[in-house]
Amino acid sequence: MLTIHTADLLVTGDPRHPPVPGGAVLVDGRTIAAVGPYEELAEASPTARVRRWPGLLTPGLLNPYGPELLEHAYHPDPREADELGTEPLTGEALAALAPTDARRGASARRGVQRMLAHGTVAVAGDLWRPAVLDAVRRAGLTVEQRFTDPAGPPSLDPLAADGGRSLREAIVTPLAPVPGAAATFAVFDAPDEAALTTRGASCCTATVIDGRLLYRSR
């Protein structure tokens, strides 16, 4: 099924192409079929389903803190909030909890959902726990290599990594209608790149990986 995702502003992440007001991405199954102004895509594919998003549509983001957030942290279940709080447990608190592999797997799934809520479609760093790898792969996130440890405390916000990154520095790959290009992108409640940098990736309203809408804010 063809689906057009359109937003107030489309940023492809390719410096050769300026932002497109009222831009859109035409998705054919798992891949991108076209990128451009909504009117052009709608005219070329009049039977396509249309999803309209307010704000900014961009390529998906890379979070460089994969091991730190998914293997070296425990994301409490909401039912554990009274006992453990709501923020990830690390260091001595994690050691004291001593979660089983099953709890680590559940934690990783919750961590992945929190990443999706920040427009994250890939993580960097070595993951070796089978339960964590399973959670990442089931969600469709890719795992990228990293050659140096990122600076600063681990953050769920890819734009906050290394003391602050631009959108261009945080994306995985630009949006382009090349054969086989994955339909993977995110939408943010921000009018432009500058506002997104100020607000941070927590203003994410939707995350799509391989054509699947995996996160949508209420």
Tab-separated table of C-alpha atoms in Angstrom:
chain	number	residue	atom	x	y	z
A	1	MET	CA	0.000	0.000	0.000
A	2	LEU	CA	1.196	3.468	-0.877
A	3	THR	CA	1.201	6.016	1.928
A	4	ILE	CA	2.083	9.700	1.778
A	5	HIS	CA	3.471	11.212	4.972
A	6	THR	CA	3.357	14.987	4.786
A	7	ALA	CA	4.307	17.700	7.273
A	8	ASP	CA	4.526	21.486	7.499
A	9	LEU	CA	8.229	21.313	6.648
A	10	LEU	CA	10.369	18.494	5.234
A	11	VAL	CA	14.118	18.399	5.853
A	12	THR	CA	15.865	15.653	3.885
A	13	GLY	CA	19.174	15.928	5.723
A	14	ASP	CA	20.994	16.375	2.413
A	15	PRO	CA	22.714	19.790	2.338
A	16	ARG	CA	22.275	19.881	-1.441
A	17	HIS	CA	18.495	20.078	-1.034
A	18	PRO	CA	16.808	22.929	0.859
A	19	PRO	CA	13.890	22.307	3.241
A	20	VAL	CA	10.551	21.780	1.495
A	21	PRO	CA	7.513	23.579	2.946
A	22	GLY	CA	4.573	21.202	2.794
A	23	GLY	CA	6.981	18.435	1.833
A	24	ALA	CA	6.134	14.760	1.807
A	25	VAL	CA	7.505	11.230	1.591
A	26	LEU	CA	5.768	8.598	-0.517
A	27	VAL	CA	6.166	5.189	1.110
A	28	ASP	CA	5.705	1.945	-0.806
A	29	GLY	CA	5.713	-0.853	1.744
A	30	ARG	CA	9.092	-0.707	3.478
A	31	THR	CA	10.814	1.699	1.105
A	32	ILE	CA	10.709	5.309	-0.075
A	33	ALA	CA	9.208	5.770	-3.535
A	34	ALA	CA	9.469	9.562	-3.764
A	35	VAL	CA	10.323	12.693	-1.792
A	36	GLY	CA	9.069	16.177	-2.630
A	37	PRO	CA	6.197	18.658	-2.397
A	38	TYR	CA	2.946	17.058	-1.237
A	39	GLU	CA	0.967	18.316	-4.237
A	40	GLU	CA	3.325	16.602	-6.693
A	41	LEU	CA	3.295	13.285	-4.835
A	42	ALA	CA	-0.490	13.345	-4.361
A	43	GLU	CA	-1.047	14.067	-8.052
A	44	ALA	CA	1.258	11.231	-9.079
A	45	SER	CA	-0.305	8.764	-6.595
A	46	PRO	CA	-3.948	9.835	-6.131
A	47	THR	CA	-4.976	6.574	-4.449
A	48	ALA	CA	-2.276	6.699	-1.761
A	49	ARG	CA	-3.314	6.904	1.867
A	50	VAL	CA	-2.319	10.237	3.421
A	51	ARG	CA	-0.966	10.858	6.913
A	52	ARG	CA	-0.706	14.546	7.766
A	53	TRP	CA	1.666	15.589	10.528
A	54	PRO	CA	2.075	19.033	12.058
A	55	GLY	CA	5.641	20.200	12.433
A	56	LEU	CA	8.918	18.989	10.995
A	57	LEU	CA	9.568	15.716	9.116
A	58	THR	CA	13.218	14.629	9.168
A	59	PRO	CA	15.401	11.563	8.740
A	60	GLY	CA	15.514	9.270	11.782
A	61	LEU	CA	18.123	9.930	14.468
A	62	LEU	CA	21.085	7.957	15.791
A	63	ASN	CA	21.560	7.658	19.545
A	64	PRO	CA	25.254	7.026	20.271
A	65	TYR	CA	24.611	5.676	23.787
A	66	GLY	CA	23.349	2.200	22.870
A	67	PRO	CA	25.165	0.133	25.546
A	68	GLU	CA	24.875	2.822	28.215
A	69	LEU	CA	21.101	3.165	27.848
A	70	LEU	CA	20.123	-0.423	27.044
A	71	GLU	CA	22.698	-2.681	28.738
A	72	HIS	CA	24.110	-0.545	31.551
A	73	ALA	CA	20.767	0.880	32.688
A	74	TYR	CA	17.461	-0.468	33.950
A	75	HIS	CA	14.277	1.255	32.800
A	76	PRO	CA	11.665	0.666	35.517
A	77	ASP	CA	8.253	-0.669	34.678
A	78	PRO	CA	5.549	1.938	35.493
A	79	ARG	CA	4.279	-0.536	38.100
A	80	GLU	CA	7.682	-0.279	39.814
A	81	ALA	CA	7.608	3.515	40.000
A	82	ASP	CA	6.762	3.680	43.711
A	83	GLU	CA	9.758	1.490	44.534
A	84	LEU	CA	12.287	2.392	41.823
A	85	GLY	CA	11.148	5.732	40.447
A	86	THR	CA	10.751	6.471	36.769
A	87	GLU	CA	14.291	7.314	35.664
A	88	PRO	CA	16.792	4.679	34.460
A	89	LEU	CA	18.871	3.026	37.191
A	90	THR	CA	22.627	2.850	36.628
A	91	GLY	CA	25.819	2.203	38.565
A	92	GLU	CA	25.363	1.126	42.169
A	93	ALA	CA	21.568	1.258	41.942
A	94	LEU	CA	21.629	-1.147	39.000
A	95	ALA	CA	24.108	-3.435	40.757
A	96	ALA	CA	21.917	-3.520	43.866
A	97	LEU	CA	18.873	-4.393	41.777
A	98	ALA	CA	20.746	-7.242	40.054
A	99	PRO	CA	18.052	-7.796	37.396
A	100	THR	CA	17.624	-11.204	35.818
A	101	ASP	CA	17.989	-11.638	32.061
A	102	ALA	CA	14.195	-11.557	31.758
A	103	ARG	CA	14.005	-8.211	33.576
A	104	ARG	CA	16.872	-6.865	31.477
A	105	GLY	CA	14.982	-7.841	28.337
A	106	ALA	CA	11.833	-6.093	29.556
A	107	SER	CA	13.917	-3.057	30.514
A	108	ALA	CA	15.489	-2.967	27.055
A	109	ARG	CA	12.054	-3.051	25.420
A	110	ARG	CA	10.965	-0.103	27.534
A	111	GLY	CA	14.230	1.672	26.756
A	112	VAL	CA	13.694	1.139	23.043
A	113	GLN	CA	10.191	2.602	23.310
A	114	ARG	CA	11.628	5.662	25.048
A	115	MET	CA	14.185	5.980	22.251
A	116	LEU	CA	11.469	5.760	19.603
A	117	ALA	CA	9.717	8.598	21.418
A	118	HIS	CA	12.803	10.707	20.651
A	119	GLY	CA	12.908	9.931	16.928
A	120	THR	CA	15.668	7.345	17.341
A	121	VAL	CA	15.925	4.708	14.599
A	122	ALA	CA	19.465	3.470	15.284
A	123	VAL	CA	21.901	3.103	18.159
A	124	ALA	CA	25.684	3.016	18.180
A	125	GLY	CA	27.935	0.824	20.284
A	126	ASP	CA	28.431	-2.881	20.931
A	127	LEU	CA	25.439	-4.747	22.324
A	128	TRP	CA	26.099	-8.267	23.531
A	129	ARG	CA	23.209	-9.297	25.780
A	130	PRO	CA	20.835	-11.502	23.727
A	131	ALA	CA	17.740	-10.039	25.406
A	132	VAL	CA	18.833	-6.504	24.535
A	133	LEU	CA	19.713	-7.393	20.953
A	134	ASP	CA	16.343	-9.078	20.569
A	135	ALA	CA	14.501	-5.964	21.791
A	136	VAL	CA	16.447	-3.746	19.404
A	137	ARG	CA	15.979	-6.008	16.380
A	138	ARG	CA	12.284	-6.574	17.013
A	139	ALA	CA	11.725	-2.823	16.974
A	140	GLY	CA	13.675	-2.507	13.739
A	141	LEU	CA	16.434	-0.278	15.111
A	142	THR	CA	19.803	-0.754	13.462
A	143	VAL	CA	23.049	-1.028	15.408
A	144	GLU	CA	25.919	1.103	14.120
A	145	GLN	CA	29.597	0.972	14.973
A	146	ARG	CA	31.181	3.642	17.091
A	147	PHE	CA	34.902	4.208	17.212
A	148	THR	CA	35.084	6.478	20.263
A	149	ASP	CA	32.936	6.755	23.368
A	150	PRO	CA	30.569	9.728	23.193
A	151	ALA	CA	31.187	12.568	25.614
A	152	GLY	CA	28.839	13.655	28.347
A	153	PRO	CA	26.269	11.703	30.335
A	154	PRO	CA	24.070	9.274	28.353
A	155	SER	CA	20.885	10.885	27.093
A	156	LEU	CA	17.742	9.604	25.397
A	157	ASP	CA	17.867	12.752	23.258
A	158	PRO	CA	20.210	12.200	20.284
A	159	LEU	CA	20.456	15.961	19.824
A	160	ALA	CA	21.882	16.330	23.334
A	161	ALA	CA	24.731	13.852	22.795
A	162	ASP	CA	28.332	15.079	22.959
A	163	GLY	CA	27.183	18.319	24.554
A	164	GLY	CA	24.752	19.101	21.726
A	165	ARG	CA	24.504	18.099	18.079
A	166	SER	CA	22.842	19.588	15.031
A	167	LEU	CA	20.186	17.649	13.153
A	168	ARG	CA	22.642	16.932	10.363
A	169	GLU	CA	25.080	15.433	12.862
A	170	ALA	CA	22.394	13.295	14.499
A	171	ILE	CA	20.671	11.719	11.501
A	172	VAL	CA	21.450	8.208	10.292
A	173	THR	CA	21.045	8.814	6.561
A	174	PRO	CA	19.331	11.488	4.443
A	175	LEU	CA	15.897	10.906	2.955
A	176	ALA	CA	16.301	10.065	-0.716
A	177	PRO	CA	14.199	8.124	-3.234
A	178	VAL	CA	17.016	5.786	-4.228
A	179	PRO	CA	16.150	2.157	-5.015
A	180	GLY	CA	15.637	0.209	-1.788
A	181	ALA	CA	16.002	3.219	0.533
A	182	ALA	CA	14.309	2.393	3.823
A	183	ALA	CA	11.175	4.352	4.695
A	184	THR	CA	12.619	5.446	8.017
A	185	PHE	CA	12.049	8.932	9.425
A	186	ALA	CA	10.655	10.950	12.324
A	187	VAL	CA	8.323	13.889	12.887
A	188	PHE	CA	8.795	16.589	15.523
A	189	ASP	CA	6.569	19.274	17.007
A	190	ALA	CA	8.850	22.068	15.833
A	191	PRO	CA	8.500	24.534	12.949
A	192	ASP	CA	12.111	24.266	11.751
A	193	GLU	CA	15.593	22.915	12.552
A	194	ALA	CA	16.485	25.780	14.869
A	195	ALA	CA	13.389	25.224	16.975
A	196	LEU	CA	14.041	21.472	17.047
A	197	THR	CA	17.565	22.047	18.344
A	198	THR	CA	16.175	24.283	21.088
A	199	ARG	CA	13.280	22.013	22.082
A	200	GLY	CA	15.178	18.753	21.756
A	201	ALA	CA	14.086	15.418	20.343
A	202	SER	CA	11.585	14.852	23.159
A	203	CYS	CA	9.120	16.823	21.013
A	204	CYS	CA	8.932	13.837	18.656
A	205	THR	CA	5.371	13.067	17.542
A	206	ALA	CA	5.975	10.078	15.261
A	207	THR	CA	8.719	7.601	14.348
A	208	VAL	CA	8.548	5.371	11.273
A	209	ILE	CA	10.954	2.498	10.604
A	210	ASP	CA	10.788	0.505	7.366
A	211	GLY	CA	7.356	1.949	6.686
A	212	ARG	CA	5.959	0.942	10.091
A	213	LEU	CA	4.597	3.606	12.409
A	214	LEU	CA	6.276	2.470	15.629
A	215	TYR	CA	5.683	5.533	17.754
A	216	ARG	CA	2.960	8.151	17.794
A	217	SER	CA	2.435	10.646	20.569
A	218	ARG	CA	-1.061	11.007	21.940
